[in-house]
Coordinates of C-alpha atoms in Angstrom, one line a residue:
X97 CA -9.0 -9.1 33.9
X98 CA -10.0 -12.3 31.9
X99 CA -8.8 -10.5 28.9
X100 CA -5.7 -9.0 29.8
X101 CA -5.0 -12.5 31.6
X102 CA -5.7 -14.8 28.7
X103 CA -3.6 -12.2 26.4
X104 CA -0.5 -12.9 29.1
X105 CA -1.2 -16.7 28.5
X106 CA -0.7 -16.3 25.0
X107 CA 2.5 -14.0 24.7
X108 CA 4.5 -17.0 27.1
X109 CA 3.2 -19.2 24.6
X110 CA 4.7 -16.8 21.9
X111 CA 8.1 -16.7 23.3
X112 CA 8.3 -20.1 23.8
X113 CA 8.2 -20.8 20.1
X114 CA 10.2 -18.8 20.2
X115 CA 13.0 -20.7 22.5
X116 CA 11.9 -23.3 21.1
X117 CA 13.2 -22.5 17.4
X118 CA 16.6 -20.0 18.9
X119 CA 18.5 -22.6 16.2
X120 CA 16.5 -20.9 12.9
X121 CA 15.8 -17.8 14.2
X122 CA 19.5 -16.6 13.1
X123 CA 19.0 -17.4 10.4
X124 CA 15.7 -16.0 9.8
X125 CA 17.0 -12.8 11.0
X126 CA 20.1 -13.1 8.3
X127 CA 18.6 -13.9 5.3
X128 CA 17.2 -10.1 5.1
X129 CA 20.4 -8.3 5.9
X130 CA 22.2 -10.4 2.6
X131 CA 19.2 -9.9 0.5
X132 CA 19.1 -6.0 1.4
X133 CA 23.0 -5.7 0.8
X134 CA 22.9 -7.5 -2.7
X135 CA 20.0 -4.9 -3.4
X136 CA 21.5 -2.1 -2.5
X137 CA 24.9 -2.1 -4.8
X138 CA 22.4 -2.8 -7.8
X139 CA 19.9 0.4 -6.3
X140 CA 23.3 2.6 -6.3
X141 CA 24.9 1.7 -9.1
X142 CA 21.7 2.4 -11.5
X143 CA 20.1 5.4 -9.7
X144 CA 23.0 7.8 -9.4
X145 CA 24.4 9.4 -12.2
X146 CA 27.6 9.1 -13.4
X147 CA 28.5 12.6 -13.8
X148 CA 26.8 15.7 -11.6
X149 CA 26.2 18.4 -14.4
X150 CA 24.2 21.2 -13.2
X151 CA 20.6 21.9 -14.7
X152 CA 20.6 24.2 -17.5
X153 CA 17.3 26.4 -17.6
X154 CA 16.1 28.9 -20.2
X155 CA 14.5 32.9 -19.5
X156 CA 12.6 34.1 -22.2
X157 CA 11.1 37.6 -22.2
X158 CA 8.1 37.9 -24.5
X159 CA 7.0 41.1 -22.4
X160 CA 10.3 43.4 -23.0
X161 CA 9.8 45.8 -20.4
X162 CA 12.1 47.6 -17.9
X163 CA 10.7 45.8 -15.4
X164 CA 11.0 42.3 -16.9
X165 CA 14.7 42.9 -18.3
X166 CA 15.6 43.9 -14.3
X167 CA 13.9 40.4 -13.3
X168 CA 15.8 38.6 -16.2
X169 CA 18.9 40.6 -15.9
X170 CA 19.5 39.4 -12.0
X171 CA 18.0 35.8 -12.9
X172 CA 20.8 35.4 -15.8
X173 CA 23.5 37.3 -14.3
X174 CA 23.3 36.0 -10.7
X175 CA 22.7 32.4 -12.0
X176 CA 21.0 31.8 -8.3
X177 CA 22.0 28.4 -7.6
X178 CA 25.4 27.9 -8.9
X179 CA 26.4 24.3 -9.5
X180 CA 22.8 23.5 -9.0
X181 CA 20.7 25.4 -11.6
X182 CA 22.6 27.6 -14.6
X183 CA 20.1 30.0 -15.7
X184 CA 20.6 31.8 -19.1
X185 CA 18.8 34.3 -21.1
X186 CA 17.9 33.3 -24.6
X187 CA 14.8 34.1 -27.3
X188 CA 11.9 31.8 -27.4
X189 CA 13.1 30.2 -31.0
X190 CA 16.5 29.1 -29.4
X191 CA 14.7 27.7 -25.9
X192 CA 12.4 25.4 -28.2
X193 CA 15.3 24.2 -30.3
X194 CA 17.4 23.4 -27.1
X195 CA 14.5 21.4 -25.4
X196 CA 14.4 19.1 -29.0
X197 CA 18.1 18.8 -28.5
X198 CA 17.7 17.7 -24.9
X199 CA 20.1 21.1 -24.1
X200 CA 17.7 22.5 -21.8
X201 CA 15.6 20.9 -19.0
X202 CA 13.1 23.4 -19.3
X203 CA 12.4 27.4 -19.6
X204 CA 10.6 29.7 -18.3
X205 CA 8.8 32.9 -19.7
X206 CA 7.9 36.3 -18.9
X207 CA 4.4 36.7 -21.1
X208 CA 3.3 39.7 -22.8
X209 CA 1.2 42.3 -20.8
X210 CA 3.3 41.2 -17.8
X211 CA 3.7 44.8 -16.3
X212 CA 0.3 45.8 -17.6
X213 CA -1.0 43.2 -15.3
X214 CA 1.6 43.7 -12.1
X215 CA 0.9 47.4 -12.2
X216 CA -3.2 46.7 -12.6
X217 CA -3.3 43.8 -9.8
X218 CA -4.3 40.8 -12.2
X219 CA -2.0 37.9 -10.1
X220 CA 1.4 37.4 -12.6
X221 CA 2.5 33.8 -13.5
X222 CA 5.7 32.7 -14.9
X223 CA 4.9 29.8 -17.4
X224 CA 7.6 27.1 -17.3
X225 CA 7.9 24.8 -20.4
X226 CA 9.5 21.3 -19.4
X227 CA 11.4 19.0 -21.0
X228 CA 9.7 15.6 -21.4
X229 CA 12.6 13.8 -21.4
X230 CA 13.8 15.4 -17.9
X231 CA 10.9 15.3 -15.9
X232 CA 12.8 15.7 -12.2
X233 CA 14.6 18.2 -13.7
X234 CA 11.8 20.1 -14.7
X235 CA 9.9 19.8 -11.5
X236 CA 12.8 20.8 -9.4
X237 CA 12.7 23.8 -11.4
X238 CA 9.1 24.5 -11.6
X239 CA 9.3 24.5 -7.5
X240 CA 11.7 27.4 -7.5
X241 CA 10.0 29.0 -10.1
X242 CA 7.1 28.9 -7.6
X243 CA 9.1 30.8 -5.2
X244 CA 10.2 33.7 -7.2
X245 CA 6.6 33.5 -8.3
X246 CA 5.6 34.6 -4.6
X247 CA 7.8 37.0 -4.1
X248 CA 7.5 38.8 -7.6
X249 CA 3.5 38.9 -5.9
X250 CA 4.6 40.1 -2.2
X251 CA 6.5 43.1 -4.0
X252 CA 3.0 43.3 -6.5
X253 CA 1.1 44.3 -2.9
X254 CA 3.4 46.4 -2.5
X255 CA 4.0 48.5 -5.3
X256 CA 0.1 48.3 -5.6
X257 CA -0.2 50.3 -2.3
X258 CA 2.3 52.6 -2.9
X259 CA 0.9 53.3 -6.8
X260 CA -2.8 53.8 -4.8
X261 CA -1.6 56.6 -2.8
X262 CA 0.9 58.4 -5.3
X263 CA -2.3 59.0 -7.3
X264 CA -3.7 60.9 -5.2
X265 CA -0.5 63.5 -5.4
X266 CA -0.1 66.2 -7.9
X267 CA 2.1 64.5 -10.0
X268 CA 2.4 63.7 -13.7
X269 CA 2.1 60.4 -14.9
X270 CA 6.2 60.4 -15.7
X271 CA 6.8 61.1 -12.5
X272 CA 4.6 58.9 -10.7
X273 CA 5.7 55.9 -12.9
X274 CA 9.5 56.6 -12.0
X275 CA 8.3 56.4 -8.4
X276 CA 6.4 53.0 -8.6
X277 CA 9.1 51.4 -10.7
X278 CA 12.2 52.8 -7.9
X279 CA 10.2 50.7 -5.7
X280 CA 9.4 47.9 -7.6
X281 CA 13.1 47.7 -7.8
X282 CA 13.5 48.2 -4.0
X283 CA 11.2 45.3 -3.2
X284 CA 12.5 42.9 -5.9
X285 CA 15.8 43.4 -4.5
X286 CA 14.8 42.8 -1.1
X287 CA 12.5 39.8 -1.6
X288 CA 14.2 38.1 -4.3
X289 CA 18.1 38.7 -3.4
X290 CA 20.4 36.3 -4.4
X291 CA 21.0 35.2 -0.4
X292 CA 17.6 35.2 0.4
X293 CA 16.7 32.8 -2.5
X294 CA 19.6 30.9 -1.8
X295 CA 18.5 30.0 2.0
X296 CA 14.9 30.1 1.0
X297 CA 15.3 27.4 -2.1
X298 CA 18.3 24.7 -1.3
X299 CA 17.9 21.9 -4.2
X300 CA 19.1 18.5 -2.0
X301 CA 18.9 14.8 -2.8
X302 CA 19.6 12.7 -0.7
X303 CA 19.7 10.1 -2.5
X304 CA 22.2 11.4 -4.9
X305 CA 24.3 14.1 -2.5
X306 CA 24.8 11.6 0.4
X307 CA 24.4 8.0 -1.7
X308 CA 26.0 5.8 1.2
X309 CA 23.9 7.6 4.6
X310 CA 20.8 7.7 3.1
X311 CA 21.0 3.5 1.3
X312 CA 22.7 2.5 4.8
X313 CA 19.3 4.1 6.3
X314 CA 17.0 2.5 3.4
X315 CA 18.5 -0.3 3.7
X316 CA 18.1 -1.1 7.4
X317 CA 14.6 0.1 6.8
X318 CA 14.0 -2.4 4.4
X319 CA 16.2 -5.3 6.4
X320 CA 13.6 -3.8 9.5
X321 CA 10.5 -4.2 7.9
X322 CA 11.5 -7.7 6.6
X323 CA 12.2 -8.7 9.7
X324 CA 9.1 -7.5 11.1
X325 CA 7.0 -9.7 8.6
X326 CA 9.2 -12.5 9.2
X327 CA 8.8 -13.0 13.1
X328 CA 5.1 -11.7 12.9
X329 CA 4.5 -15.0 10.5
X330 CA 7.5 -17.5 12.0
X331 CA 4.8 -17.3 15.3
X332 CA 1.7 -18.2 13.2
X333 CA -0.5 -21.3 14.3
X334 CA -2.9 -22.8 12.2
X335 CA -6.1 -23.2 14.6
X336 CA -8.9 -25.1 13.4
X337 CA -12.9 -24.1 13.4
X338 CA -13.4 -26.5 16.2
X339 CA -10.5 -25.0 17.8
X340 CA -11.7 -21.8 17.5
X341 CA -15.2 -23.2 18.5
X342 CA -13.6 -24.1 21.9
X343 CA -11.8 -21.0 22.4
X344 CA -15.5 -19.4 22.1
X345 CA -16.8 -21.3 24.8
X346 CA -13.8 -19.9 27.0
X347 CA -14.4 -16.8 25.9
X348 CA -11.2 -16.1 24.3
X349 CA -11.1 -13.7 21.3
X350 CA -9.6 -13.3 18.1
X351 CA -8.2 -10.6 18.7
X352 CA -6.1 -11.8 21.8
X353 CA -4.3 -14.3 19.4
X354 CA -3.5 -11.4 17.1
X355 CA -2.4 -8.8 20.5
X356 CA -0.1 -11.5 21.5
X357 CA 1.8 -11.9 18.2
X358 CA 2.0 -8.6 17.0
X359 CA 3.2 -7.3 21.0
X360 CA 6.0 -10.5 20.9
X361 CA 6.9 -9.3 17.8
X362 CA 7.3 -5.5 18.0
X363 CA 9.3 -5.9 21.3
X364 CA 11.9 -8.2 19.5
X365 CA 11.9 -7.0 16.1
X366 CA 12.3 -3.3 17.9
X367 CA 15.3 -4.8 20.1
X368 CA 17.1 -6.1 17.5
X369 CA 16.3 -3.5 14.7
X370 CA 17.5 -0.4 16.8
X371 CA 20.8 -2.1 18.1
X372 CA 21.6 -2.5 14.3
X373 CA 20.7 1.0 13.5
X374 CA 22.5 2.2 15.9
X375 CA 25.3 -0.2 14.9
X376 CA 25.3 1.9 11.9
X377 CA 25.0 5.2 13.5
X378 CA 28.6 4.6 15.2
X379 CA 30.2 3.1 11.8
X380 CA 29.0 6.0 9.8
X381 CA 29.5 8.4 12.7
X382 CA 26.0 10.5 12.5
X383 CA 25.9 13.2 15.1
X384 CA 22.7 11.6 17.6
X385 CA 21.6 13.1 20.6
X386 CA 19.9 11.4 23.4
X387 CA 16.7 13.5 22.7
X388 CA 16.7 12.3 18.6
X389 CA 17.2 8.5 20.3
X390 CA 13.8 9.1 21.8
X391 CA 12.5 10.3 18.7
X392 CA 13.7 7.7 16.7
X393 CA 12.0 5.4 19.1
X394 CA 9.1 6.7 18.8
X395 CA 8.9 7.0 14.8
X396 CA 9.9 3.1 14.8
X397 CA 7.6 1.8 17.0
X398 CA 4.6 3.7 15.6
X399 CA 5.6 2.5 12.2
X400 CA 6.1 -0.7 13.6
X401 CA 2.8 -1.0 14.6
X402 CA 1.3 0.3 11.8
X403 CA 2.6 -2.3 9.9
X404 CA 1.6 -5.6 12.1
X405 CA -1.8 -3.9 12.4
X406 CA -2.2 -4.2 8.4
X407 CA -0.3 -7.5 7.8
X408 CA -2.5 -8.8 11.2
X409 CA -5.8 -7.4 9.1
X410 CA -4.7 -9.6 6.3
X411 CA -4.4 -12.5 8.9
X412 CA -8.0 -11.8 10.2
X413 CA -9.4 -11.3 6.8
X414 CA -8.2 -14.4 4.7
X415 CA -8.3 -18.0 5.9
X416 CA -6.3 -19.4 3.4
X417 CA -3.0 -19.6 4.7
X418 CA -1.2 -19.2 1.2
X419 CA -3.0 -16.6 0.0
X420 CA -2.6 -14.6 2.7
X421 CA 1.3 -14.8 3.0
X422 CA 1.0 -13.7 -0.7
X423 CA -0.9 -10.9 -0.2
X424 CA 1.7 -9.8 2.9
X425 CA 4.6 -9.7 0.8
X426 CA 3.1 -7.6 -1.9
X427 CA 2.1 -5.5 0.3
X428 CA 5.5 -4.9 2.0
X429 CA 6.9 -4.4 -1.3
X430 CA 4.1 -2.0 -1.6
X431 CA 4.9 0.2 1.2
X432 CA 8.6 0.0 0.7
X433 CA 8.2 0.9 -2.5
X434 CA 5.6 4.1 -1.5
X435 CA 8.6 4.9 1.2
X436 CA 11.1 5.4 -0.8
X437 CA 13.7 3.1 0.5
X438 CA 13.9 0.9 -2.6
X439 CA 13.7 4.1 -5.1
X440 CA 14.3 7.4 -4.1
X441 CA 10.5 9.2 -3.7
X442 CA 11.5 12.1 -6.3
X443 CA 12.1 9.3 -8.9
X444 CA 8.6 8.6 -8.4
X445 CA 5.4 8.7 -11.0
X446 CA 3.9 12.6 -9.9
X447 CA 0.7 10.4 -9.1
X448 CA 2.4 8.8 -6.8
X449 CA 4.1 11.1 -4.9
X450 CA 0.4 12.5 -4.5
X451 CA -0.5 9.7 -2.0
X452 CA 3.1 9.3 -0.3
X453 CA 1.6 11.3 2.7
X454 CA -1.3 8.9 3.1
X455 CA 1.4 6.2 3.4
X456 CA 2.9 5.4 6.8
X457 CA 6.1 3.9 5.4
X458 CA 6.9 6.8 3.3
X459 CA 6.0 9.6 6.9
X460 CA 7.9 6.7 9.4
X461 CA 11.2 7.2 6.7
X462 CA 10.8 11.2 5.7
X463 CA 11.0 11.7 9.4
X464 CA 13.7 9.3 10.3
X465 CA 15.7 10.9 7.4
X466 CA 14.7 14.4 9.0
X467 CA 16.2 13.6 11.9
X468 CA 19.4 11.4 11.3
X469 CA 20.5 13.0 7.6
X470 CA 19.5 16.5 8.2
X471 CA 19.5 17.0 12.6
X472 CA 16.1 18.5 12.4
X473 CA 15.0 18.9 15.9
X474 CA 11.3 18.0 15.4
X475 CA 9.0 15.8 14.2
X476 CA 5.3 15.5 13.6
X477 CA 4.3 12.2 15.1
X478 CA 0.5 13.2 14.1
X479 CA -0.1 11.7 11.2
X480 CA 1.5 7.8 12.0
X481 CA -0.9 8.2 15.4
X482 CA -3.8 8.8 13.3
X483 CA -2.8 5.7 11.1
X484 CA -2.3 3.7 13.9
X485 CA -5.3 4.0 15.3
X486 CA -7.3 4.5 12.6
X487 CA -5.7 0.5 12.0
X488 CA -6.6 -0.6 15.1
X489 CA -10.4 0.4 14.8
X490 CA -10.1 -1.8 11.9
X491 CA -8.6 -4.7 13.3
X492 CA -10.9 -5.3 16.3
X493 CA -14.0 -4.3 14.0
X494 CA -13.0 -7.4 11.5
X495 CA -12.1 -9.4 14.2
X496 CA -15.2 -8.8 16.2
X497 CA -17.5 -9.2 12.9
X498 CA -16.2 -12.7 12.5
X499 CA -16.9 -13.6 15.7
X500 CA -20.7 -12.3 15.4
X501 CA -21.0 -13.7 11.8
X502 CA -19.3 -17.6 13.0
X503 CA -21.8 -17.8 15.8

């Protein structure tokens, strides 16, 4: 009771700073929103493209089987993904010349020995040969190469089994070959038709198919997390070491000071920060149910948290006052940088991208994306529960190690 008691004590004290400085706090609260919409006309105007040309990949067949020619044949003639990807069928000589010439993003081959090794159950791979000077590109196309990869290997099982048991008929080797390859041809068709691809492989950026929803949704991540920093530090209070002697013989912890800020703070920074998303959700007219408003909720105050909990860890780490503000705002341009509201994540370094799940920013906006961009109907609040918590433990172990090392 003496905990949750002196805790109350210190949020009124909170929001009376609060009332006390209603003049600035306007102002405080404004200064983000310019900044953010300055920022974003420079972000648009250098990351999209001026002109929307499709990729333009290259199918080499080194192997020259039946087989491979039926694979390249509905590769180049269906040209799967339309305005997306334009595959095209070429020799190896005239896919390394168009990669110098910065023609190609990348190609792809069919090796030698390729239906040797699908007929003897050695695992196939399609090598793919990117274009330094288009690495997103190349990636983009290496993940649907993946795909067709796994299902040229679901119809390998397959063909396989059926191969296995023809064997064991009287039949000639013509004959049983003409079989295997009938069904080879069955399965490809079935597991890599062009529909099936099409549904299983969709190639979007958001950043670059819907420019205005998803920097109006960075942005008021950014202006969000801004704000959040701002508050959490216009309610700081130098308190001396005899002050914090005193508070010692009272009883009074660390970590109430710290609870009291980062509570005032989430509650008004929340307020404020979801009536100006959803501002924007009625200007740009997204379709939000009641359900994704709880959801939304959720994802923002979970982030929210996580984000107070690290900047308040800085707090109970560093004394200086300075130094600490310094390291708090490279952080935040840290994690809005790893979230991919400043540059798109796909624009990313590769080693990057690696650690983006790690990152509580970069889950708190793939979700928040997931569910106002693309109306997905779930999300996995799993991993920012873990982080949150996982910062808590922190917090109060710093906090109570100070303690123990000050007395």
């Amino acid at each position: 009771m003496h905990f949750i008691r002196t805790t109350f004590l210190f949020l009124k004290y909170d929001l009376l700073q609060l009332k006390r400085k209603w003049l600035t706090l306007p102002l405080v609260l404004l200064f983000p929103v310019i900044m953010v919409g300055l920022l974003a006309v420079m972000i648009i105007t250098f990351v999209i493209p001026e002109d929307q040309s499709p990729i333009q990949v290259g199918l080499v067949d080194l192997d020259e089987s039946k087989e491979t020619k039926l694979l390249v044949d509905m590769l180049d003639e269906a040209s799967q993904l339309g305005s997306y990807i334009h595959i095209h069928n070429m020799k190896e000589t005239a896919a390394k010349q168009k990669i110098s010439s910065n023609e190609l993003s990348s190609y792809i081959v069919f090796p030698e020995n390729f239906t040797a090794n699908l007929y003897q159950g050695i695992p196939v791979t399609l090598p793919i040969i990117g274009n330094p000077n288009q690495p997103i590109q190349s990636q983009m196309v290496k993940t649907l190469i993946e795909s067709v990869t796994r299902h040229i290997r679901a119809s390998q099982a397959n063909v396989l089994t059926i191969n296995q048991y023809a064997k064991q008929l009287p039949l000639d080797n013509e004959t049983r070959n003409d079989l295997v390859f009938e069904q080879f041809k069955e399965f490809v068709f079935y597991t890599l038709g062009r529909k099936q691809l099409m549904q299983e492989e969709q190639i979007v950026n958001q950043a670059t198919a819907n420019p205005i929803t998803y920097y109006s949704l960075a942005g008021w991540f950014i202006i969000f997390t801004i704000w959040l920093l701002l508050i959490y530090n216009f309610l700081y209070q130098d308190v001396s070491r005899r002050m914090h002697q005193r508070m010692a013989l009272y009883e009074v912890k660390v970590i109430q000071l710290i609870l009291a800020k980062l509570i005032v703070t989430l509650s008004l920074v929340t307020i404020i920060g979801l009536g100006l998303l959803f501002a924007l959700i009625q200007l740009l007219q997204w379709d939000v149910q009641l359900i994704d408003t709880l959801r939304i909720l959720i994802v923002t105050v979970l982030y929210s948290t996580c984000f107070l909990l690290s900047v308040s860890i800085v707090e109970a780490i560093i004394a200086s006052h300075r130094l600490r503000l310094i390291i708090q705002i490279g952080f935040t341009l840290l994690i809005l940088l790893l979230s991919g509201a400043i540059i798109p994540t796909i624009y990313l370094p590769l080693s990057l991208q690696q650690i983006l799940p790690f990152a509580f920013s970069s889950e708190a906006l793939y979700w928040l994306q997931e569910v106002l961009l693309n109306e997905r109907l779930y999300v996995d609040y799993l991993p920012l529960l873990l982080m949150t918590g996982s910062g808590s433990f922190i917090l109060l172990g710093i906090t109570i190690g100070k303690e123990r090392i000050h007395r």
